[in-house]
Structure formats: structure tokens, C-alpha cells
């Protein structure tokens, strides 16, 4: 029988990475946002810039679609089918970018099993704004307390 060997004590640390969970539906599902990730604002603004630059491309594609429908004298049904497919393409573009920024499965959690409309994306982003403000202020306060000139020692 072996004698109980003394257990080695393991030191550990835990860094507040800035990740915050936000409940996004009635089932209690959450998305995680990392408010300390310094690349997040850059990636967010890059997404917004891409949305804006893509608008011109989508407008050109829509103009070409309207022209095609007129020139080919498509039936009302065919026109509606082509417009619906084009509309889906636009909204899938937005969905892919939102998921790329906020994480896979974000859209399903937030909007359900649909391809959301642009106004739903705007509503989602505008509802997140207060969290960015709240956690930004909390982070500034924590940093000011932790790293101020009056602080002494390792406390």
C-alpha cells in the first residue's frame, strides 16, 4: 500500500478577458461578446464599410435585374421569383457578415430559423449599443482603479 504522497500545490491565475454573455431569446440562449478584444471595433467598422460599399453593387445588380425583366418581358410570376432570389442573396450576404463578426449561430439565436431582413439586423445592432457603452465604462473604471498613480504595491 502506497503512502499518500503530498499533493503539489499548483499556482494559477485567471485574467478577465472581457467576454460578456448576453441573452438574446426567450429560451435563454446567449451570444458572447468580447469587449476587451481590441480587434472587435476594427472588424465591426470593416463590416459596416463592406455593407456600405456593397450597396452600390447591389443597386447595380437590381438595375440589371429590372432591365432584364423589362427586356425579356417576363411574366409577373417570373419577375417576382427573380426578385425574391435576388432579395435572398442580399440578406444572406448580411447574415454571413453578422455571423462572421458575432460568431456562428448568432442569427439563429437572435432571429430564429430565418434569413432576417435588413431592418432586423439594424435593430439587433442598435440593441447592442448600450452594452458597448456599459461595458466600456466598466472597463475604464476598472483600469483607472487598478492602474492609477495613487495605487501602491501589488494590490
Tab-separated table of N, CA, C and O in Angstrom, residues 47-131:
chain	number	residue	atom	x	y	z
A	47	UNK	N	-16.913	45.669	-41.280
A	47	UNK	CA	-18.188	45.107	-41.713
A	47	UNK	C	-19.131	46.215	-42.193
A	47	UNK	O	-19.763	46.094	-43.247
A	48	UNK	N	-19.204	47.299	-41.443
A	48	UNK	CA	-20.072	48.420	-41.830
A	48	UNK	C	-19.606	48.998	-43.169
A	48	UNK	O	-20.431	49.265	-44.056
A	49	UNK	N	-18.295	49.170	-43.328
A	49	UNK	CA	-17.752	49.668	-44.598
A	49	UNK	C	-18.110	48.732	-45.743
A	49	UNK	O	-18.470	49.184	-46.837
A	50	UNK	N	-18.015	47.428	-45.498
A	50	UNK	CA	-18.357	46.461	-46.542
A	50	UNK	C	-19.838	46.549	-46.885
A	50	UNK	O	-20.217	46.481	-48.049
A	51	UNK	N	-20.688	46.709	-45.875
A	51	UNK	CA	-22.124	46.881	-46.129
A	51	UNK	C	-22.356	48.084	-47.037
A	51	UNK	O	-23.125	48.022	-47.994
A	52	UNK	N	-21.675	49.192	-46.724
A	52	UNK	CA	-21.876	50.416	-47.500
A	52	UNK	C	-21.358	50.266	-48.928
A	52	UNK	O	-22.015	50.695	-49.878
A	53	UNK	N	-20.200	49.665	-49.088
A	53	UNK	CA	-19.665	49.508	-50.443
A	53	UNK	C	-20.474	48.500	-51.246
A	53	UNK	O	-20.605	48.631	-52.464
A	54	UNK	N	-21.036	47.527	-50.569
A	54	UNK	CA	-21.828	46.506	-51.257
A	54	UNK	C	-23.167	47.076	-51.737
A	54	UNK	O	-23.733	46.571	-52.706
A	55	UNK	N	-23.652	48.122	-51.099
A	55	UNK	CA	-24.926	48.729	-51.505
A	55	UNK	C	-24.891	49.146	-52.969
A	55	UNK	O	-25.858	48.943	-53.694
A	56	UNK	N	-23.804	49.750	-53.397
A	56	UNK	CA	-23.682	50.192	-54.789
A	56	UNK	C	-23.720	48.988	-55.739
A	56	UNK	O	-24.374	49.034	-56.778
A	57	UNK	N	-23.027	47.937	-55.360
A	57	UNK	CA	-23.017	46.724	-56.193
A	57	UNK	C	-24.412	46.123	-56.269
A	57	UNK	O	-24.881	45.748	-57.349
A	58	UNK	N	-25.079	46.049	-55.129
A	58	UNK	CA	-26.446	45.509	-55.117
A	58	UNK	C	-27.391	46.382	-55.952
A	58	UNK	O	-28.275	45.872	-56.631
A	59	UNK	N	-27.193	47.690	-55.895
A	59	UNK	CA	-28.030	48.589	-56.689
A	59	UNK	C	-27.823	48.346	-58.179
A	59	UNK	O	-28.782	48.302	-58.952
A	60	UNK	N	-26.578	48.154	-58.589
A	60	UNK	CA	-26.287	47.855	-59.995
A	60	UNK	C	-26.923	46.524	-60.411
A	60	UNK	O	-27.485	46.412	-61.498
A	61	UNK	N	-26.841	45.540	-59.539
A	61	UNK	CA	-27.443	44.240	-59.837
A	61	UNK	C	-28.968	44.358	-59.925
A	61	UNK	O	-29.597	43.732	-60.783
A	62	UNK	N	-29.555	45.157	-59.045
A	62	UNK	CA	-31.002	45.357	-59.086
A	62	UNK	C	-31.412	46.061	-60.378
A	62	UNK	O	-32.396	45.675	-61.021
A	63	UNK	N	-30.661	47.086	-60.774
A	63	UNK	CA	-30.956	47.792	-62.025
A	63	UNK	C	-30.881	46.835	-63.211
A	63	UNK	O	-31.733	46.875	-64.108
A	64	UNK	N	-29.875	45.968	-63.219
A	64	UNK	CA	-29.734	44.988	-64.301
A	64	UNK	C	-30.894	43.998	-64.285
A	64	UNK	O	-31.394	43.607	-65.353
A	65	UNK	N	-31.352	43.628	-63.111
A	65	UNK	CA	-32.480	42.701	-62.999
A	65	UNK	C	-33.765	43.336	-63.522
A	65	UNK	O	-34.521	42.707	-64.266
A	66	UNK	N	-33.993	44.575	-63.162
A	66	UNK	CA	-35.180	45.294	-63.651
A	66	UNK	C	-35.134	45.407	-65.174
A	66	UNK	O	-36.142	45.154	-65.863
A	67	UNK	N	-33.971	45.735	-65.692
A	67	UNK	CA	-33.798	45.844	-67.148
A	67	UNK	C	-34.065	44.491	-67.814
A	67	UNK	O	-34.762	44.416	-68.833
A	68	UNK	N	-33.527	43.428	-67.247
A	68	UNK	CA	-33.737	42.084	-67.796
A	68	UNK	C	-35.218	41.718	-67.822
A	68	UNK	O	-35.714	41.169	-68.806
A	69	UNK	N	-35.902	42.030	-66.732
A	69	UNK	CA	-37.329	41.711	-66.644
A	69	UNK	C	-38.119	42.450	-67.726
A	69	UNK	O	-39.027	41.883	-68.339
A	70	UNK	N	-37.777	43.718	-67.976
A	70	UNK	CA	-38.473	44.503	-68.997
A	70	UNK	C	-38.138	44.008	-70.396
A	70	UNK	O	-39.022	43.840	-71.233
A	71	UNK	N	-36.831	43.813	-70.650
A	71	UNK	CA	-36.401	43.420	-71.993
A	71	UNK	C	-36.916	42.041	-72.394
A	71	UNK	O	-37.251	41.811	-73.553
A	72	UNK	N	-36.954	41.141	-71.436
A	72	UNK	CA	-37.379	39.773	-71.752
A	72	UNK	C	-38.869	39.565	-71.560
A	72	UNK	O	-39.358	38.455	-71.745
A	73	UNK	N	-39.548	40.629	-71.201
A	73	UNK	CA	-40.992	40.591	-70.995
A	73	UNK	C	-41.389	39.370	-70.162
A	73	UNK	O	-42.246	38.571	-70.554
A	74	UNK	N	-40.761	39.243	-69.022
A	74	UNK	CA	-41.045	38.114	-68.145
A	74	UNK	C	-42.433	38.256	-67.530
A	74	UNK	O	-42.911	39.373	-67.293
A	75	UNK	N	-43.048	37.125	-67.262
A	75	UNK	CA	-44.354	37.146	-66.611
A	75	UNK	C	-44.188	37.717	-65.199
A	75	UNK	O	-43.081	37.764	-64.659
A	76	UNK	N	-45.285	38.142	-64.632
A	76	UNK	CA	-45.245	38.702	-63.278
A	76	UNK	C	-44.681	37.668	-62.299
A	76	UNK	O	-43.890	37.995	-61.421
A	77	UNK	N	-45.058	36.412	-62.487
A	77	UNK	CA	-44.568	35.333	-61.634
A	77	UNK	C	-43.040	35.207	-61.747
A	77	UNK	O	-42.342	35.116	-60.742
A	78	UNK	N	-42.507	35.205	-62.953
A	78	UNK	CA	-41.065	35.090	-63.165
A	78	UNK	C	-40.322	36.295	-62.592
A	78	UNK	O	-39.244	36.149	-62.023
A	79	UNK	N	-40.899	37.462	-62.748
A	79	UNK	CA	-40.277	38.662	-62.175
A	79	UNK	C	-40.209	38.543	-60.649
A	79	UNK	O	-39.163	38.807	-60.050
A	80	UNK	N	-41.316	38.138	-60.038
A	80	UNK	CA	-41.357	38.008	-58.568
A	80	UNK	C	-40.367	36.938	-58.099
A	80	UNK	O	-39.696	37.106	-57.077
A	81	UNK	N	-40.256	35.852	-58.847
A	81	UNK	CA	-39.327	34.781	-58.485
A	81	UNK	C	-37.885	35.282	-58.534
A	81	UNK	O	-37.091	35.033	-57.625
A	82	UNK	N	-37.527	36.010	-59.581
A	82	UNK	CA	-36.171	36.552	-59.709
A	82	UNK	C	-35.879	37.601	-58.628
A	82	UNK	O	-34.777	37.633	-58.069
A	83	UNK	N	-36.847	38.438	-58.337
A	83	UNK	CA	-36.671	39.466	-57.301
A	83	UNK	C	-36.513	38.810	-55.930
A	83	UNK	O	-35.667	39.219	-55.124
A	84	UNK	N	-37.305	37.769	-55.662
A	84	UNK	CA	-37.200	37.052	-54.381
A	84	UNK	C	-35.816	36.411	-54.239
A	84	UNK	O	-35.205	36.459	-53.160
A	85	UNK	N	-35.302	35.812	-55.304
A	85	UNK	CA	-33.973	35.190	-55.264
A	85	UNK	C	-32.889	36.247	-55.031
A	85	UNK	O	-31.937	36.024	-54.262
A	86	UNK	N	-33.027	37.392	-55.688
A	86	UNK	CA	-32.069	38.482	-55.514
A	86	UNK	C	-32.124	39.012	-54.080
A	86	UNK	O	-31.083	39.232	-53.443
A	87	UNK	N	-33.326	39.186	-53.558
A	87	UNK	CA	-33.524	39.661	-52.188
A	87	UNK	C	-32.871	38.691	-51.193
A	87	UNK	O	-32.190	39.119	-50.254
A	88	UNK	N	-33.050	37.389	-51.418
A	88	UNK	CA	-32.442	36.391	-50.542
A	88	UNK	C	-30.916	36.494	-50.589
A	88	UNK	O	-30.248	36.414	-49.550
A	89	UNK	N	-30.371	36.702	-51.751
A	89	UNK	CA	-28.911	36.845	-51.909
A	89	UNK	C	-28.391	38.002	-51.049
A	89	UNK	O	-27.375	37.866	-50.358
A	90	UNK	N	-29.074	39.122	-51.083
A	90	UNK	CA	-28.673	40.296	-50.300
A	90	UNK	C	-28.693	39.975	-48.806
A	90	UNK	O	-27.745	40.253	-48.074
A	91	UNK	N	-29.771	39.363	-48.357
A	91	UNK	CA	-29.927	39.113	-46.929
A	91	UNK	C	-29.008	37.993	-46.443
A	91	UNK	O	-28.564	38.017	-45.290
A	92	UNK	N	-28.689	37.047	-47.291
A	92	UNK	CA	-27.701	36.028	-46.917
A	92	UNK	C	-26.309	36.647	-46.793
A	92	UNK	O	-25.517	36.235	-45.948
A	93	UNK	N	-26.026	37.643	-47.619
A	93	UNK	CA	-24.763	38.386	-47.508
A	93	UNK	C	-24.658	39.014	-46.119
A	93	UNK	O	-23.646	38.877	-45.426
A	94	UNK	N	-25.711	39.712	-45.686
A	94	UNK	CA	-25.721	40.344	-44.369
A	94	UNK	C	-25.592	39.295	-43.266
A	94	UNK	O	-24.832	39.472	-42.308
A	95	UNK	N	-26.327	38.213	-43.399
A	95	UNK	CA	-26.294	37.146	-42.393
A	95	UNK	C	-24.879	36.594	-42.246
A	95	UNK	O	-24.391	36.418	-41.129
A	96	UNK	N	-24.212	36.326	-43.359
A	96	UNK	CA	-22.841	35.801	-43.317
A	96	UNK	C	-21.902	36.765	-42.604
A	96	UNK	O	-21.031	36.338	-41.824
A	97	UNK	N	-22.055	38.058	-42.842
A	97	UNK	CA	-21.164	39.042	-42.227
A	97	UNK	C	-21.438	39.177	-40.730
A	97	UNK	O	-20.516	39.308	-39.932
A	98	UNK	N	-22.708	39.151	-40.352
A	98	UNK	CA	-23.067	39.223	-38.926
A	98	UNK	C	-22.499	38.008	-38.192
A	98	UNK	O	-21.899	38.134	-37.119
A	99	UNK	N	-22.670	36.827	-38.779
A	99	UNK	CA	-22.147	35.602	-38.161
A	99	UNK	C	-20.625	35.646	-38.102
A	99	UNK	O	-20.027	35.152	-37.145
A	100	UNK	N	-19.997	36.222	-39.117
A	100	UNK	CA	-18.542	36.332	-39.121
A	100	UNK	C	-18.026	37.217	-37.999
A	100	UNK	O	-16.964	36.969	-37.429
A	101	UNK	N	-18.780	38.231	-37.655
A	101	UNK	CA	-18.359	39.155	-36.607
A	101	UNK	C	-18.751	38.675	-35.212
A	101	UNK	O	-17.951	38.694	-34.284
A	102	UNK	N	-19.994	38.230	-35.072
A	102	UNK	CA	-20.517	37.897	-33.748
A	102	UNK	C	-20.449	36.407	-33.418
A	102	UNK	O	-20.740	36.020	-32.298
A	103	UNK	N	-20.093	35.575	-34.396
A	103	UNK	CA	-19.953	34.148	-34.138
A	103	UNK	C	-21.025	33.317	-34.822
A	103	UNK	O	-22.148	33.777	-35.046
A	104	UNK	N	-20.636	32.081	-35.114
A	104	UNK	CA	-21.556	31.148	-35.764
A	104	UNK	C	-22.791	30.952	-34.891
A	104	UNK	O	-22.710	30.964	-33.666
A	105	UNK	N	-23.908	30.829	-35.540
A	105	UNK	CA	-25.202	30.564	-34.894
A	105	UNK	C	-25.833	31.803	-34.256
A	105	UNK	O	-26.877	31.708	-33.638
A	106	UNK	N	-25.178	32.958	-34.381
A	106	UNK	CA	-25.740	34.184	-33.810
A	106	UNK	C	-27.116	34.479	-34.392
A	106	UNK	O	-28.065	34.765	-33.652
A	107	UNK	N	-27.241	34.403	-35.713
A	107	UNK	CA	-28.516	34.761	-36.345
A	107	UNK	C	-29.641	33.823	-35.929
A	107	UNK	O	-30.763	34.264	-35.691
A	108	UNK	N	-29.365	32.527	-35.823
A	108	UNK	CA	-30.406	31.584	-35.398
A	108	UNK	C	-30.857	31.918	-33.980
A	108	UNK	O	-32.051	31.934	-33.682
A	109	UNK	N	-29.898	32.213	-33.103
A	109	UNK	CA	-30.236	32.531	-31.720
A	109	UNK	C	-31.048	33.817	-31.625
A	109	UNK	O	-32.004	33.905	-30.864
A	110	UNK	N	-30.640	34.812	-32.382
A	110	UNK	CA	-31.272	36.136	-32.282
A	110	UNK	C	-32.592	36.191	-33.045
A	110	UNK	O	-33.593	36.700	-32.534
A	111	UNK	N	-32.604	35.679	-34.276
A	111	UNK	CA	-33.753	35.868	-35.168
A	111	UNK	C	-34.616	34.622	-35.356
A	111	UNK	O	-35.692	34.711	-35.937
A	112	UNK	N	-34.136	33.475	-34.959
A	112	UNK	CA	-34.840	32.226	-35.228
A	112	UNK	C	-34.304	31.609	-36.512
A	112	UNK	O	-33.277	32.038	-37.042
A	113	UNK	N	-35.004	30.619	-36.993
A	113	UNK	CA	-34.551	29.878	-38.181
A	113	UNK	C	-35.010	30.554	-39.471
A	113	UNK	O	-35.766	29.962	-40.247
A	114	UNK	N	-34.556	31.779	-39.662
A	114	UNK	CA	-34.929	32.543	-40.859
A	114	UNK	C	-33.702	33.252	-41.408
A	114	UNK	O	-32.674	33.312	-40.746
A	115	UNK	N	-33.842	33.796	-42.591
A	115	UNK	CA	-32.856	34.737	-43.109
A	115	UNK	C	-33.467	36.113	-42.855
A	115	UNK	O	-34.452	36.481	-43.493
A	116	UNK	N	-32.923	36.850	-41.883
A	116	UNK	CA	-33.539	38.109	-41.457
A	116	UNK	C	-33.467	39.208	-42.515
A	116	UNK	O	-32.615	39.186	-43.402
A	117	UNK	N	-34.341	40.180	-42.348
A	117	UNK	CA	-34.336	41.358	-43.204
A	117	UNK	C	-33.345	42.382	-42.645
A	117	UNK	O	-32.919	42.288	-41.491
A	118	UNK	N	-32.990	43.342	-43.450
A	118	UNK	CA	-32.007	44.358	-43.053
A	118	UNK	C	-32.464	45.111	-41.803
A	118	UNK	O	-31.662	45.383	-40.915
A	119	UNK	N	-33.750	45.418	-41.705
A	119	UNK	CA	-34.221	46.162	-40.534
A	119	UNK	C	-34.034	45.356	-39.250
A	119	UNK	O	-33.787	45.916	-38.191
A	120	UNK	N	-34.105	44.032	-39.339
A	120	UNK	CA	-33.871	43.203	-38.156
A	120	UNK	C	-32.396	43.262	-37.731
A	120	UNK	O	-32.095	43.286	-36.539
A	121	UNK	N	-31.491	43.296	-38.705
A	121	UNK	CA	-30.065	43.433	-38.380
A	121	UNK	C	-29.808	44.778	-37.709
A	121	UNK	O	-29.061	44.863	-36.733
A	122	UNK	N	-30.408	45.821	-38.234
A	122	UNK	CA	-30.208	47.156	-37.670
A	122	UNK	C	-30.759	47.208	-36.242
A	122	UNK	O	-30.144	47.812	-35.356
A	123	UNK	N	-31.904	46.567	-36.010
A	123	UNK	CA	-32.482	46.518	-34.672
A	123	UNK	C	-31.539	45.779	-33.724
A	123	UNK	O	-31.287	46.229	-32.602
A	124	UNK	N	-30.993	44.661	-34.168
A	124	UNK	CA	-30.042	43.882	-33.369
A	124	UNK	C	-28.833	44.730	-32.986
A	124	UNK	O	-28.460	44.809	-31.806
A	125	UNK	N	-28.230	45.379	-33.955
A	125	UNK	CA	-27.039	46.178	-33.697
A	125	UNK	C	-27.357	47.359	-32.779
A	125	UNK	O	-26.598	47.669	-31.861
A	126	UNK	N	-28.508	48.008	-32.999
A	126	UNK	CA	-28.851	49.154	-32.138
A	126	UNK	C	-29.137	48.700	-30.699
A	126	UNK	O	-28.848	49.436	-29.760
A	127	UNK	N	-29.663	47.476	-30.512
A	127	UNK	CA	-29.898	46.981	-29.159
A	127	UNK	C	-28.597	46.605	-28.451
A	127	UNK	O	-28.548	46.555	-27.220
A	128	UNK	N	-27.539	46.343	-29.223
A	128	UNK	CA	-26.242	46.036	-28.619
A	128	UNK	C	-25.505	47.293	-28.163
A	128	UNK	O	-24.661	47.222	-27.275
A	129	UNK	N	-25.821	48.440	-28.743
A	129	UNK	CA	-25.092	49.682	-28.446
A	129	UNK	C	-25.006	49.984	-26.948
A	129	UNK	O	-23.918	50.312	-26.451
A	130	UNK	N	-26.101	49.861	-26.183
A	130	UNK	CA	-25.992	50.151	-24.742
A	130	UNK	C	-25.019	49.223	-24.012
A	130	UNK	O	-24.378	49.639	-23.051
A	131	UNK	N	-24.892	47.978	-24.474
A	131	UNK	CA	-23.948	47.057	-23.844
A	131	UNK	C	-22.515	47.511	-24.078
A	131	UNK	O	-21.679	47.428	-23.187
